[in-house]
Amino acid sequence: MSHRADIVMITYRSAGYLHLSLPRLLDTVGEDDRVWLWHNGDDEATIEALRPFTSDARVYRYHHSRENVRLREPTNWLWQESSARFVSKVDDDCLVTAGWLDTFAAAHEANPEFGVIGSWRHPDEDFRPDLARRKIQIFHGGHQLMRNLWVQGSGYLLRRTLVERLRGLQPAESFTEFCIRASLSGAVNGFYYPFVAEDHMDDPRSPHTLIHSDADLADRMPLSAAANGVSTVEAWTDQLRRSAVVLQSASLDPRDYSGWRAKVTALRRRMTRLTGRPARW
């Protein structure tokens, strides 16, 4: 019998969060789930924080890359070498909710058309029922999704046969782009509803955040913040709020994110960056 889920946590300069995020992840896995660890770089504090867990029975594999290869290579490492029915990634700055794997696996089993099911990392204040209502749908087994073509790259559950069919993350392809490609192939993606929370600790509004000042943000600089050119806590928080609005209002037509429409959107974002303003969705 194959394992249910393989989950990778990719770590990089995250000693300040690992004492929370990794034990929480390990506490949520079942007997037929496995955690894979990939560490980027040579930050000694992070390596020391990881050391007690590398021999944990719930940790199946551990890989240390001296170079910071970011996310695509370790994600494909898991996706290509896993034999489990489902694959996942949980970020080192995120706290998953107890029972998330059981809930998502049950939803997948009842609905073979599901592709990627995601946790919801935004605080309650970001929920806009006036926007989200049209995207919330009920499926077999009473499971509900707030449908969206993509979910965040943490706290999700993805059917591995879909990864095999789509041949994993392609060169220069983001997880968002992979999810959209999955939607184009017919997969149904979205956030489980009622939302299964994931505490994103790099959100300045999180009770566990280490980002309290602009200097803290510059030191940690989340990938999404860097990609959008933000440099202040206020701008980063505004981007996170805006991201929640996008997820609740975005089109469910995959054609809106491919071909000429995608090129126009990308050009608009690049031009916004050139003006020195944060890029908007």
mmCIF file of C-alpha atoms in Angstrom:
data_model
loop_
_atom_site.group_PDB
_atom_site.id
_atom_site.type_symbol
_atom_site.label_atom_id
_atom_site.label_comp_id
_atom_site.label_asym_id
_atom_site.label_seq_id
_atom_site.Cartn_x
_atom_site.Cartn_y
_atom_site.Cartn_z
ATOM 1 C CA MET A 1 0.000 0.000 0.000
ATOM 2 C CA SER A 2 1.429 3.393 -0.989
ATOM 3 C CA HIS A 3 1.874 6.252 1.426
ATOM 4 C CA ARG A 4 -0.872 8.854 1.591
ATOM 5 C CA ALA A 5 1.104 12.105 1.434
ATOM 6 C CA ASP A 6 4.688 13.287 1.123
ATOM 7 C CA ILE A 7 5.247 16.859 2.320
ATOM 8 C CA VAL A 8 8.412 18.876 1.766
ATOM 9 C CA MET A 9 9.528 21.772 3.957
ATOM 10 C CA ILE A 10 12.194 23.959 2.350
ATOM 11 C CA THR A 11 14.225 25.931 4.871
ATOM 12 C CA TYR A 12 16.398 29.019 4.445
ATOM 13 C CA ARG A 13 17.492 31.393 7.224
ATOM 14 C CA SER A 14 14.415 30.412 9.219
ATOM 15 C CA ALA A 15 15.689 29.544 12.701
ATOM 16 C CA GLY A 16 13.321 32.132 14.184
ATOM 17 C CA TYR A 17 10.290 30.236 12.894
ATOM 18 C CA LEU A 18 11.378 26.598 12.669
ATOM 19 C CA HIS A 19 10.808 25.876 16.361
ATOM 20 C CA LEU A 20 7.121 26.546 15.612
ATOM 21 C CA SER A 21 6.541 25.510 11.998
ATOM 22 C CA LEU A 22 8.334 22.162 11.826
ATOM 23 C CA PRO A 23 6.984 20.636 15.074
ATOM 24 C CA ARG A 24 3.490 21.754 14.040
ATOM 25 C CA LEU A 25 3.849 20.061 10.655
ATOM 26 C CA LEU A 26 5.175 16.862 12.220
ATOM 27 C CA ASP A 27 2.303 16.787 14.692
ATOM 28 C CA THR A 28 -0.238 16.875 11.851
ATOM 29 C CA VAL A 29 1.049 13.943 9.779
ATOM 30 C CA GLY A 30 -0.494 10.485 9.998
ATOM 31 C CA GLU A 31 1.128 7.056 10.047
ATOM 32 C CA ASP A 32 1.191 6.849 6.253
ATOM 33 C CA ASP A 33 2.449 10.398 5.662
ATOM 34 C CA ARG A 34 6.110 11.434 5.372
ATOM 35 C CA VAL A 35 7.971 14.741 5.783
ATOM 36 C CA TRP A 36 10.913 15.568 3.528
ATOM 37 C CA LEU A 37 13.345 18.346 4.488
ATOM 38 C CA TRP A 38 15.433 20.416 2.072
ATOM 39 C CA HIS A 39 17.749 23.076 3.475
ATOM 40 C CA ASN A 40 19.149 25.868 1.289
ATOM 41 C CA GLY A 41 22.394 27.623 2.250
ATOM 42 C CA ASP A 42 24.769 27.486 5.186
ATOM 43 C CA ASP A 43 23.035 29.541 7.868
ATOM 44 C CA GLU A 44 24.325 27.868 11.039
ATOM 45 C CA ALA A 45 21.373 28.866 13.204
ATOM 46 C CA THR A 46 18.926 27.204 10.802
ATOM 47 C CA ILE A 47 21.082 24.088 10.488
ATOM 48 C CA GLU A 48 21.233 23.777 14.276
ATOM 49 C CA ALA A 49 17.463 24.256 14.545
ATOM 50 C CA LEU A 50 16.974 21.466 11.988
ATOM 51 C CA ARG A 51 19.468 19.039 13.485
ATOM 52 C CA PRO A 52 17.186 17.456 16.143
ATOM 53 C CA PHE A 53 14.555 16.700 13.505
ATOM 54 C CA THR A 54 16.704 15.010 10.859
ATOM 55 C CA SER A 55 16.557 11.743 12.828
ATOM 56 C CA ASP A 56 12.837 12.032 13.682
ATOM 57 C CA ALA A 57 10.926 8.934 12.564
ATOM 58 C CA ARG A 58 8.408 11.137 10.778
ATOM 59 C CA VAL A 59 11.146 12.662 8.598
ATOM 60 C CA TYR A 60 11.771 10.440 5.596
ATOM 61 C CA ARG A 61 14.560 12.307 3.790
ATOM 62 C CA TYR A 62 16.857 15.268 4.420
ATOM 63 C CA HIS A 63 18.862 17.135 1.775
ATOM 64 C CA HIS A 64 21.264 20.032 2.303
ATOM 65 C CA SER A 65 22.036 22.280 -0.663
ATOM 66 C CA ARG A 66 24.983 24.573 0.035
ATOM 67 C CA GLU A 67 23.569 26.923 -2.613
ATOM 68 C CA ASN A 68 20.218 28.660 -2.177
ATOM 69 C CA VAL A 69 18.377 27.090 -5.100
ATOM 70 C CA ARG A 70 15.082 28.540 -3.882
ATOM 71 C CA LEU A 71 11.881 26.546 -4.469
ATOM 72 C CA ARG A 72 11.598 24.911 -7.900
ATOM 73 C CA GLU A 73 14.389 22.327 -7.581
ATOM 74 C CA PRO A 74 13.388 21.026 -4.130
ATOM 75 C CA THR A 75 9.710 20.985 -5.124
ATOM 76 C CA ASN A 76 10.491 18.882 -8.193
ATOM 77 C CA TRP A 77 12.764 16.691 -6.027
ATOM 78 C CA LEU A 78 9.744 15.703 -3.972
ATOM 79 C CA TRP A 79 7.325 15.528 -6.882
ATOM 80 C CA GLN A 80 9.610 13.320 -8.974
ATOM 81 C CA GLU A 81 10.812 10.965 -6.248
ATOM 82 C CA SER A 82 7.646 10.582 -4.184
ATOM 83 C CA SER A 83 5.560 7.418 -4.442
ATOM 84 C CA ALA A 84 2.687 8.774 -2.322
ATOM 85 C CA ARG A 85 -0.844 9.389 -3.557
ATOM 86 C CA PHE A 86 -0.568 13.097 -2.746
ATOM 87 C CA VAL A 87 2.274 15.625 -2.511
ATOM 88 C CA SER A 88 2.533 18.910 -0.666
ATOM 89 C CA LYS A 89 4.815 21.691 0.531
ATOM 90 C CA VAL A 90 4.610 23.578 3.816
ATOM 91 C CA ASP A 91 6.707 26.723 4.106
ATOM 92 C CA ASP A 92 9.112 27.180 6.982
ATOM 93 C CA ASP A 93 7.291 30.387 7.982
ATOM 94 C CA CYS A 94 3.818 28.817 8.118
ATOM 95 C CA LEU A 95 1.762 27.019 10.766
ATOM 96 C CA VAL A 96 -0.700 24.484 9.390
ATOM 97 C CA THR A 97 -3.945 23.581 11.144
ATOM 98 C CA ALA A 98 -4.426 20.234 12.880
ATOM 99 C CA GLY A 99 -6.380 17.856 10.652
ATOM 100 C CA TRP A 100 -5.612 19.651 7.397
ATOM 101 C CA LEU A 101 -4.276 16.527 5.693
ATOM 102 C CA ASP A 102 -7.253 14.384 6.699
ATOM 103 C CA THR A 103 -9.709 17.020 5.467
ATOM 104 C CA PHE A 104 -8.000 17.583 2.125
ATOM 105 C CA ALA A 105 -7.355 13.872 1.467
ATOM 106 C CA ALA A 106 -11.026 13.066 2.124
ATOM 107 C CA ALA A 107 -12.073 15.812 -0.290
ATOM 108 C CA HIS A 108 -9.734 14.445 -2.964
ATOM 109 C CA GLU A 109 -10.955 10.889 -2.497
ATOM 110 C CA ALA A 110 -14.573 11.977 -2.901
ATOM 111 C CA ASN A 111 -13.811 14.171 -5.924
ATOM 112 C CA PRO A 112 -11.343 12.690 -8.431
ATOM 113 C CA GLU A 113 -11.500 15.878 -10.511
ATOM 114 C CA PHE A 114 -9.791 17.889 -7.746
ATOM 115 C CA GLY A 115 -6.252 18.987 -8.561
ATOM 116 C CA VAL A 116 -4.824 21.300 -5.873
ATOM 117 C CA ILE A 117 -6.647 22.051 -2.606
ATOM 118 C CA GLY A 118 -5.217 24.853 -0.486
ATOM 119 C CA SER A 119 -5.211 26.185 3.052
ATOM 120 C CA TRP A 120 -6.120 29.858 3.542
ATOM 121 C CA ARG A 121 -3.375 32.049 4.964
ATOM 122 C CA HIS A 122 -5.189 35.385 5.205
ATOM 123 C CA PRO A 123 -6.641 36.707 8.476
ATOM 124 C CA ASP A 124 -10.392 36.992 8.978
ATOM 125 C CA GLU A 125 -10.323 40.711 8.183
ATOM 126 C CA ASP A 126 -9.340 39.889 4.580
ATOM 127 C CA PHE A 127 -12.395 37.722 3.868
ATOM 128 C CA ARG A 128 -14.853 39.422 1.510
ATOM 129 C CA PRO A 129 -18.043 37.308 1.360
ATOM 130 C CA ASP A 130 -19.465 39.693 -1.235
ATOM 131 C CA LEU A 131 -16.641 38.654 -3.579
ATOM 132 C CA ALA A 132 -16.122 35.051 -2.511
ATOM 133 C CA ARG A 133 -19.757 33.933 -2.532
ATOM 134 C CA ARG A 134 -19.927 33.348 -6.306
ATOM 135 C CA LYS A 135 -16.797 31.173 -6.208
ATOM 136 C CA ILE A 136 -17.838 28.861 -3.330
ATOM 137 C CA GLN A 137 -19.207 25.569 -4.640
ATOM 138 C CA ILE A 138 -20.360 22.291 -3.050
ATOM 139 C CA PHE A 139 -18.959 18.996 -4.367
ATOM 140 C CA HIS A 140 -19.428 15.282 -3.677
ATOM 141 C CA GLY A 141 -19.319 14.299 -0.026
ATOM 142 C CA GLY A 142 -20.447 17.763 1.055
ATOM 143 C CA HIS A 143 -16.963 19.178 0.506
ATOM 144 C CA GLN A 144 -16.817 22.845 -0.454
ATOM 145 C CA LEU A 145 -14.173 24.853 -2.255
ATOM 146 C CA MET A 146 -13.772 28.534 -2.853
ATOM 147 C CA ARG A 147 -12.631 27.794 -6.368
ATOM 148 C CA ASN A 148 -9.626 29.543 -7.813
ATOM 149 C CA LEU A 149 -7.281 28.521 -10.582
ATOM 150 C CA TRP A 150 -4.302 28.666 -8.217
ATOM 151 C CA VAL A 151 -3.580 28.436 -4.500
ATOM 152 C CA GLN A 152 -0.538 29.482 -2.481
ATOM 153 C CA GLY A 153 2.505 27.222 -2.537
ATOM 154 C CA SER A 154 2.169 26.129 1.088
ATOM 155 C CA GLY A 155 -0.346 24.006 2.956
ATOM 156 C CA TYR A 156 -1.819 22.529 -0.212
ATOM 157 C CA LEU A 157 -2.544 18.926 -1.196
ATOM 158 C CA LEU A 158 -1.939 17.902 -4.806
ATOM 159 C CA ARG A 159 -2.766 14.637 -6.519
ATOM 160 C CA ARG A 160 0.555 13.084 -7.633
ATOM 161 C CA THR A 161 -0.926 11.574 -10.794
ATOM 162 C CA LEU A 162 -1.592 15.147 -11.928
ATOM 163 C CA VAL A 163 2.076 15.999 -11.374
ATOM 164 C CA GLU A 164 3.065 13.007 -13.496
ATOM 165 C CA ARG A 165 0.669 13.978 -16.261
ATOM 166 C CA LEU A 166 1.908 17.581 -16.346
ATOM 167 C CA ARG A 167 5.585 16.622 -15.864
ATOM 168 C CA GLY A 168 6.145 18.763 -12.783
ATOM 169 C CA LEU A 169 7.316 22.357 -12.612
ATOM 170 C CA GLN A 170 8.829 23.435 -15.903
ATOM 171 C CA PRO A 171 11.937 25.671 -16.185
ATOM 172 C CA ALA A 172 11.050 29.214 -15.046
ATOM 173 C CA GLU A 173 7.494 28.103 -14.141
ATOM 174 C CA SER A 174 6.073 29.261 -10.811
ATOM 175 C CA PHE A 175 3.710 27.194 -8.673
ATOM 176 C CA THR A 176 0.919 29.611 -9.607
ATOM 177 C CA GLU A 177 1.599 28.982 -13.296
ATOM 178 C CA PHE A 178 1.641 25.220 -12.690
ATOM 179 C CA CYS A 179 -1.768 25.437 -10.999
ATOM 180 C CA ILE A 180 -3.172 27.399 -13.939
ATOM 181 C CA ARG A 181 -1.746 24.818 -16.344
ATOM 182 C CA ALA A 182 -3.467 22.137 -14.255
ATOM 183 C CA SER A 183 -6.736 24.060 -14.577
ATOM 184 C CA LEU A 184 -6.287 24.238 -18.335
ATOM 185 C CA SER A 185 -6.001 20.432 -18.301
ATOM 186 C CA GLY A 186 -9.359 20.153 -16.508
ATOM 187 C CA ALA A 187 -8.366 19.996 -12.818
ATOM 188 C CA VAL A 188 -10.563 21.741 -10.250
ATOM 189 C CA ASN A 189 -8.478 23.844 -7.839
ATOM 190 C CA GLY A 190 -9.356 26.015 -4.882
ATOM 191 C CA PHE A 191 -9.290 26.741 -1.183
ATOM 192 C CA TYR A 192 -11.157 24.346 1.084
ATOM 193 C CA TYR A 193 -14.199 26.062 2.594
ATOM 194 C CA PRO A 194 -14.933 26.805 5.400
ATOM 195 C CA PHE A 195 -11.313 27.871 5.228
ATOM 196 C CA VAL A 196 -8.616 25.710 6.788
ATOM 197 C CA ALA A 197 -6.304 28.302 8.275
ATOM 198 C CA GLU A 198 -2.574 28.554 7.765
ATOM 199 C CA ASP A 199 -0.756 31.142 9.868
ATOM 200 C CA HIS A 200 1.693 32.927 7.551
ATOM 201 C CA MET A 201 4.151 34.219 10.117
ATOM 202 C CA ASP A 202 5.831 36.616 7.667
ATOM 203 C CA ASP A 203 2.529 38.497 7.520
ATOM 204 C CA PRO A 204 3.097 41.473 9.867
ATOM 205 C CA ARG A 205 -0.392 40.861 11.269
ATOM 206 C CA SER A 206 0.499 37.345 12.492
ATOM 207 C CA PRO A 207 0.916 37.032 16.281
ATOM 208 C CA HIS A 208 4.150 35.104 15.606
ATOM 209 C CA THR A 209 5.679 37.474 13.056
ATOM 210 C CA LEU A 210 9.317 38.566 13.114
ATOM 211 C CA ILE A 211 8.549 41.497 10.802
ATOM 212 C CA HIS A 212 7.874 44.518 12.977
ATOM 213 C CA SER A 213 9.838 47.213 11.153
ATOM 214 C CA ASP A 214 11.068 48.106 7.684
ATOM 215 C CA ALA A 215 14.511 46.894 8.750
ATOM 216 C CA ASP A 216 13.037 43.508 9.703
ATOM 217 C CA LEU A 217 11.386 43.310 6.288
ATOM 218 C CA ALA A 218 14.658 44.143 4.516
ATOM 219 C CA ASP A 219 16.425 41.447 6.530
ATOM 220 C CA ARG A 220 13.864 38.721 5.830
ATOM 221 C CA MET A 221 12.475 39.965 2.473
ATOM 222 C CA PRO A 222 9.841 37.375 1.494
ATOM 223 C CA LEU A 223 10.106 36.307 -2.149
ATOM 224 C CA SER A 224 6.723 37.791 -3.013
ATOM 225 C CA ALA A 225 7.666 41.123 -1.449
ATOM 226 C CA ALA A 226 10.923 41.213 -3.385
ATOM 227 C CA ALA A 227 9.183 40.277 -6.644
ATOM 228 C CA ASN A 228 6.748 43.164 -6.205
ATOM 229 C CA GLY A 229 9.339 45.736 -5.216
ATOM 230 C CA VAL A 230 7.963 46.558 -1.765
ATOM 231 C CA SER A 231 10.317 47.896 0.894
ATOM 232 C CA THR A 232 8.102 48.894 3.825
ATOM 233 C CA VAL A 233 5.928 46.961 6.256
ATOM 234 C CA GLU A 234 2.962 49.100 5.247
ATOM 235 C CA ALA A 235 3.420 48.268 1.550
ATOM 236 C CA TRP A 236 3.946 44.563 2.314
ATOM 237 C CA THR A 237 0.779 44.414 4.400
ATOM 238 C CA ASP A 238 -1.112 46.242 1.655
ATOM 239 C CA GLN A 239 0.133 43.698 -0.884
ATOM 240 C CA LEU A 240 -1.087 40.818 1.290
ATOM 241 C CA ARG A 241 -4.525 42.410 1.645
ATOM 242 C CA ARG A 242 -4.631 42.985 -2.108
ATOM 243 C CA SER A 243 -3.633 39.370 -2.743
ATOM 244 C CA ALA A 244 -6.628 38.180 -0.698
ATOM 245 C CA VAL A 245 -8.957 40.345 -2.787
ATOM 246 C CA VAL A 246 -7.478 38.926 -5.986
ATOM 247 C CA LEU A 247 -7.994 35.340 -4.823
ATOM 248 C CA GLN A 248 -11.642 36.036 -4.033
ATOM 249 C CA SER A 249 -12.400 37.915 -7.236
ATOM 250 C CA ALA A 250 -10.132 36.373 -9.903
ATOM 251 C CA SER A 251 -11.630 34.877 -13.036
ATOM 252 C CA LEU A 252 -12.194 31.128 -13.205
ATOM 253 C CA ASP A 253 -11.560 31.082 -16.952
ATOM 254 C CA PRO A 254 -8.047 29.646 -17.566
ATOM 255 C CA ARG A 255 -7.896 31.481 -20.901
ATOM 256 C CA ASP A 256 -7.605 34.763 -18.985
ATOM 257 C CA TYR A 257 -4.166 33.654 -17.785
ATOM 258 C CA SER A 258 -2.720 32.296 -21.010
ATOM 259 C CA GLY A 259 -1.822 33.600 -24.449
ATOM 260 C CA TRP A 260 -2.033 37.321 -25.203
ATOM 261 C CA ARG A 261 -3.993 38.135 -22.039
ATOM 262 C CA ALA A 262 -1.165 36.819 -19.844
ATOM 263 C CA LYS A 263 1.399 38.797 -21.858
ATOM 264 C CA VAL A 264 -0.555 42.042 -21.405
ATOM 265 C CA THR A 265 -0.785 41.465 -17.635
ATOM 266 C CA ALA A 266 2.941 40.708 -17.384
ATOM 267 C CA LEU A 267 3.807 43.844 -19.376
ATOM 268 C CA ARG A 268 1.582 45.989 -17.134
ATOM 269 C CA ARG A 269 3.318 44.636 -14.028
ATOM 270 C CA ARG A 270 6.787 45.278 -15.482
ATOM 271 C CA MET A 271 5.898 48.861 -16.406
ATOM 272 C CA THR A 272 4.558 49.472 -12.902
ATOM 273 C CA ARG A 273 7.841 48.244 -11.418
ATOM 274 C CA LEU A 274 9.819 50.583 -13.692
ATOM 275 C CA THR A 275 7.969 53.583 -12.237
ATOM 276 C CA GLY A 276 9.256 52.656 -8.789
ATOM 277 C CA ARG A 277 5.826 51.712 -7.452
ATOM 278 C CA PRO A 278 4.912 48.275 -6.064
ATOM 279 C CA ALA A 279 3.466 46.080 -8.775
ATOM 280 C CA ARG A 280 -0.262 45.481 -8.365
ATOM 281 C CA TRP A 281 -2.159 42.326 -9.278
#
